[in-house]
Amino acid sequence: QVQFVESGGGLVQPGGSLRLSCSAPTAIFSIYSVGWYRQAPGKERDLVALITSGHTTLYADSVKGRFTISRDNAKKTVFLQMNILKPEDTAVYYCNAPQGPNDDYAVAKSARYFFGPWGQGTQVTVSS
């Protein structure tokens, strides 16, 4: 099993920022796409942002212009910079590597299989 480890979550006020980190084996970051997902209570887990091995990025419409995904293969880490956070961003955030095509957000969102198991994620809470 490929283990992804998320960190960087916390409690922030609306309009604030957080930077999440996702660590995984070097081979994952150098070859495969890695995505950030989130799941709010009572809702399905959804793709937030994805970055390919070629550094192409995809974003959910709800976070475009506010979130930025990046990767540092040397550090075996994928980051999610979250700015102008809203209460609606409150969720547990996970990272994983989806299997299948990543032609656009809709296609990437539909991935059914992943290289790693879903871990505990990191909690992001946006509240005043």
PDB file of C-alpha atoms in Angstrom:
ATOM      1  CA  GLN A   1       0.000   0.000   0.000  1.00  0.00           C
ATOM      2  CA  VAL A   2       1.187   3.484  -0.885  1.00  0.00           C
ATOM      3  CA  GLN A   3       0.871   5.693   2.162  1.00  0.00           C
ATOM      4  CA  PHE A   4      -0.045   9.352   1.814  1.00  0.00           C
ATOM      5  CA  VAL A   5       0.395  11.576   4.843  1.00  0.00           C
ATOM      6  CA  GLU A   6      -1.477  14.866   5.048  1.00  0.00           C
ATOM      7  CA  SER A   7      -0.625  17.750   7.337  1.00  0.00           C
ATOM      8  CA  GLY A   8      -1.079  21.486   7.739  1.00  0.00           C
ATOM      9  CA  GLY A   9      -4.741  21.719   8.597  1.00  0.00           C
ATOM     10  CA  GLY A  10      -6.129  23.831  11.374  1.00  0.00           C
ATOM     11  CA  LEU A  11      -8.640  26.433  12.439  1.00  0.00           C
ATOM     12  CA  VAL A  12      -8.646  29.718  10.540  1.00  0.00           C
ATOM     13  CA  GLN A  13     -10.943  32.698  10.185  1.00  0.00           C
ATOM     14  CA  PRO A  14     -12.830  33.394   6.960  1.00  0.00           C
ATOM     15  CA  GLY A  15     -10.509  35.107   4.520  1.00  0.00           C
ATOM     16  CA  GLY A  16      -7.477  33.463   6.049  1.00  0.00           C
ATOM     17  CA  SER A  17      -4.969  31.085   4.534  1.00  0.00           C
ATOM     18  CA  LEU A  18      -3.549  27.629   5.112  1.00  0.00           C
ATOM     19  CA  ARG A  19      -0.943  25.551   3.359  1.00  0.00           C
ATOM     20  CA  LEU A  20      -1.447  21.807   3.313  1.00  0.00           C
ATOM     21  CA  SER A  21       1.287  19.278   2.673  1.00  0.00           C
ATOM     22  CA  CYS A  22       1.045  15.751   1.305  1.00  0.00           C
ATOM     23  CA  SER A  23       3.940  13.321   1.526  1.00  0.00           C
ATOM     24  CA  ALA A  24       4.302  10.109  -0.481  1.00  0.00           C
ATOM     25  CA  PRO A  25       7.021   7.891  -1.983  1.00  0.00           C
ATOM     26  CA  THR A  26       9.222   9.600  -4.547  1.00  0.00           C
ATOM     27  CA  ALA A  27       8.006   7.339  -7.358  1.00  0.00           C
ATOM     28  CA  ILE A  28       4.446   8.610  -6.958  1.00  0.00           C
ATOM     29  CA  PHE A  29       5.401  12.258  -7.273  1.00  0.00           C
ATOM     30  CA  SER A  30       7.741  11.736 -10.193  1.00  0.00           C
ATOM     31  CA  ILE A  31       5.382   9.620 -12.321  1.00  0.00           C
ATOM     32  CA  TYR A  32       1.750   9.955 -11.286  1.00  0.00           C
ATOM     33  CA  SER A  33      -0.782  12.695 -10.778  1.00  0.00           C
ATOM     34  CA  VAL A  34      -1.622  13.595  -7.200  1.00  0.00           C
ATOM     35  CA  GLY A  35      -4.873  15.153  -6.106  1.00  0.00           C
ATOM     36  CA  TRP A  36      -6.235  16.881  -3.060  1.00  0.00           C
ATOM     37  CA  TYR A  37      -9.709  15.788  -2.040  1.00  0.00           C
ATOM     38  CA  ARG A  38     -12.030  16.940   0.696  1.00  0.00           C
ATOM     39  CA  GLN A  39     -15.038  15.573   2.481  1.00  0.00           C
ATOM     40  CA  ALA A  40     -17.422  17.589   4.602  1.00  0.00           C
ATOM     41  CA  PRO A  41     -19.797  15.906   7.060  1.00  0.00           C
ATOM     42  CA  GLY A  42     -22.665  14.230   5.245  1.00  0.00           C
ATOM     43  CA  LYS A  43     -21.177  14.854   1.821  1.00  0.00           C
ATOM     44  CA  GLU A  44     -19.257  12.852  -0.731  1.00  0.00           C
ATOM     45  CA  ARG A  45     -15.506  13.114  -1.036  1.00  0.00           C
ATOM     46  CA  ASP A  46     -14.748  15.449  -3.940  1.00  0.00           C
ATOM     47  CA  LEU A  47     -11.674  16.386  -5.929  1.00  0.00           C
ATOM     48  CA  VAL A  48     -10.407  19.844  -5.034  1.00  0.00           C
ATOM     49  CA  ALA A  49      -7.257  20.114  -7.124  1.00  0.00           C
ATOM     50  CA  LEU A  50      -4.907  17.853  -9.036  1.00  0.00           C
ATOM     51  CA  ILE A  51      -1.392  18.164 -10.369  1.00  0.00           C
ATOM     52  CA  THR A  52       0.163  15.863 -12.950  1.00  0.00           C
ATOM     53  CA  SER A  53       3.748  14.696 -13.187  1.00  0.00           C
ATOM     54  CA  GLY A  54       4.164  17.398 -15.834  1.00  0.00           C
ATOM     55  CA  HIS A  55       2.855  20.039 -13.411  1.00  0.00           C
ATOM     56  CA  THR A  56      -0.435  20.532 -15.227  1.00  0.00           C
ATOM     57  CA  THR A  57      -3.123  21.544 -12.737  1.00  0.00           C
ATOM     58  CA  LEU A  58      -6.886  21.129 -12.439  1.00  0.00           C
ATOM     59  CA  TYR A  59      -9.237  22.770  -9.951  1.00  0.00           C
ATOM     60  CA  ALA A  60     -12.813  22.527  -8.831  1.00  0.00           C
ATOM     61  CA  ASP A  61     -14.786  25.625  -9.811  1.00  0.00           C
ATOM     62  CA  SER A  62     -15.426  26.409  -6.165  1.00  0.00           C
ATOM     63  CA  VAL A  63     -11.728  26.920  -5.436  1.00  0.00           C
ATOM     64  CA  LYS A  64     -10.419  28.435  -8.663  1.00  0.00           C
ATOM     65  CA  GLY A  65      -8.543  31.636  -8.008  1.00  0.00           C
ATOM     66  CA  ARG A  66      -8.220  30.845  -4.312  1.00  0.00           C
ATOM     67  CA  PHE A  67      -6.334  27.544  -4.107  1.00  0.00           C
ATOM     68  CA  THR A  68      -3.034  26.623  -5.727  1.00  0.00           C
ATOM     69  CA  ILE A  69      -1.640  23.113  -5.967  1.00  0.00           C
ATOM     70  CA  SER A  70       2.068  22.533  -6.470  1.00  0.00           C
ATOM     71  CA  ARG A  71       4.597  19.748  -6.092  1.00  0.00           C
ATOM     72  CA  ASP A  72       8.215  19.344  -5.109  1.00  0.00           C
ATOM     73  CA  ASN A  73       9.439  15.943  -6.257  1.00  0.00           C
ATOM     74  CA  ALA A  74      12.751  16.290  -4.434  1.00  0.00           C
ATOM     75  CA  LYS A  75      10.895  16.732  -1.162  1.00  0.00           C
ATOM     76  CA  LYS A  76       8.313  14.084  -2.093  1.00  0.00           C
ATOM     77  CA  THR A  77       5.609  16.586  -1.259  1.00  0.00           C
ATOM     78  CA  VAL A  78       2.507  18.058  -2.874  1.00  0.00           C
ATOM     79  CA  PHE A  79       1.190  21.317  -1.466  1.00  0.00           C
ATOM     80  CA  LEU A  80      -2.179  23.003  -1.457  1.00  0.00           C
ATOM     81  CA  GLN A  81      -2.046  26.722  -0.773  1.00  0.00           C
ATOM     82  CA  MET A  82      -5.505  27.835   0.291  1.00  0.00           C
ATOM     83  CA  ASN A  83      -6.297  31.546   0.334  1.00  0.00           C
ATOM     84  CA  ILE A  84      -9.454  33.536   1.004  1.00  0.00           C
ATOM     85  CA  LEU A  85     -10.856  30.588   2.873  1.00  0.00           C
ATOM     86  CA  LYS A  86     -14.606  30.329   3.317  1.00  0.00           C
ATOM     87  CA  PRO A  87     -16.703  28.408   5.841  1.00  0.00           C
ATOM     88  CA  GLU A  88     -17.752  26.164   2.941  1.00  0.00           C
ATOM     89  CA  ASP A  89     -14.142  24.997   2.696  1.00  0.00           C
ATOM     90  CA  THR A  90     -14.448  23.294   6.066  1.00  0.00           C
ATOM     91  CA  ALA A  91     -13.734  19.611   5.561  1.00  0.00           C
ATOM     92  CA  VAL A  92     -11.217  16.869   6.038  1.00  0.00           C
ATOM     93  CA  TYR A  93      -8.637  17.123   3.283  1.00  0.00           C
ATOM     94  CA  TYR A  94      -6.982  14.062   1.782  1.00  0.00           C
ATOM     95  CA  CYS A  95      -4.419  13.415  -0.905  1.00  0.00           C
ATOM     96  CA  ASN A  96      -4.171  10.447  -3.218  1.00  0.00           C
ATOM     97  CA  ALA A  97      -3.129   9.430  -6.723  1.00  0.00           C
ATOM     98  CA  PRO A  98      -6.115   8.651  -8.966  1.00  0.00           C
ATOM     99  CA  GLN A  99      -5.893   5.992 -11.624  1.00  0.00           C
ATOM    100  CA  GLY A 100      -7.170   6.878 -15.064  1.00  0.00           C
ATOM    101  CA  PRO A 101      -7.177   9.845 -17.422  1.00  0.00           C
ATOM    102  CA  ASN A 102      -6.911  13.423 -16.204  1.00  0.00           C
ATOM    103  CA  ASP A 103      -7.989  15.313 -19.310  1.00  0.00           C
ATOM    104  CA  ASP A 104     -10.061  17.839 -17.375  1.00  0.00           C
ATOM    105  CA  TYR A 105     -11.662  18.283 -13.983  1.00  0.00           C
ATOM    106  CA  ALA A 106     -14.800  16.316 -14.827  1.00  0.00           C
ATOM    107  CA  VAL A 107     -12.777  13.339 -16.004  1.00  0.00           C
ATOM    108  CA  ALA A 108     -10.372  13.444 -13.082  1.00  0.00           C
ATOM    109  CA  LYS A 109     -13.237  13.759 -10.610  1.00  0.00           C
ATOM    110  CA  SER A 110     -14.736  10.531 -11.940  1.00  0.00           C
ATOM    111  CA  ALA A 111     -11.750   8.374 -11.016  1.00  0.00           C
ATOM    112  CA  ARG A 112     -12.864   5.224  -9.244  1.00  0.00           C
ATOM    113  CA  TYR A 113      -9.547   3.736  -8.200  1.00  0.00           C
ATOM    114  CA  PHE A 114      -6.559   5.167  -6.383  1.00  0.00           C
ATOM    115  CA  PHE A 115      -2.999   4.072  -5.762  1.00  0.00           C
ATOM    116  CA  GLY A 116      -3.176   4.606  -2.050  1.00  0.00           C
ATOM    117  CA  PRO A 117      -5.697   3.917   0.675  1.00  0.00           C
ATOM    118  CA  TRP A 118      -7.631   6.811   2.141  1.00  0.00           C
ATOM    119  CA  GLY A 119      -5.952   7.914   5.325  1.00  0.00           C
ATOM    120  CA  GLN A 120      -7.131  10.115   8.153  1.00  0.00           C
ATOM    121  CA  GLY A 121      -6.556  13.342   6.252  1.00  0.00           C
ATOM    122  CA  THR A 122      -6.096  16.729   7.853  1.00  0.00           C
ATOM    123  CA  GLN A 123      -8.946  18.796   9.256  1.00  0.00           C
ATOM    124  CA  VAL A 124      -9.518  22.296   7.920  1.00  0.00           C
ATOM    125  CA  THR A 125     -12.018  24.406   9.809  1.00  0.00           C
ATOM    126  CA  VAL A 126     -12.927  27.904   8.650  1.00  0.00           C
ATOM    127  CA  SER A 127     -14.884  29.771  11.283  1.00  0.00           C
ATOM    128  CA  SER A 128     -14.989  33.091  13.068  1.00  0.00           C
TER     129      SER A 128
END
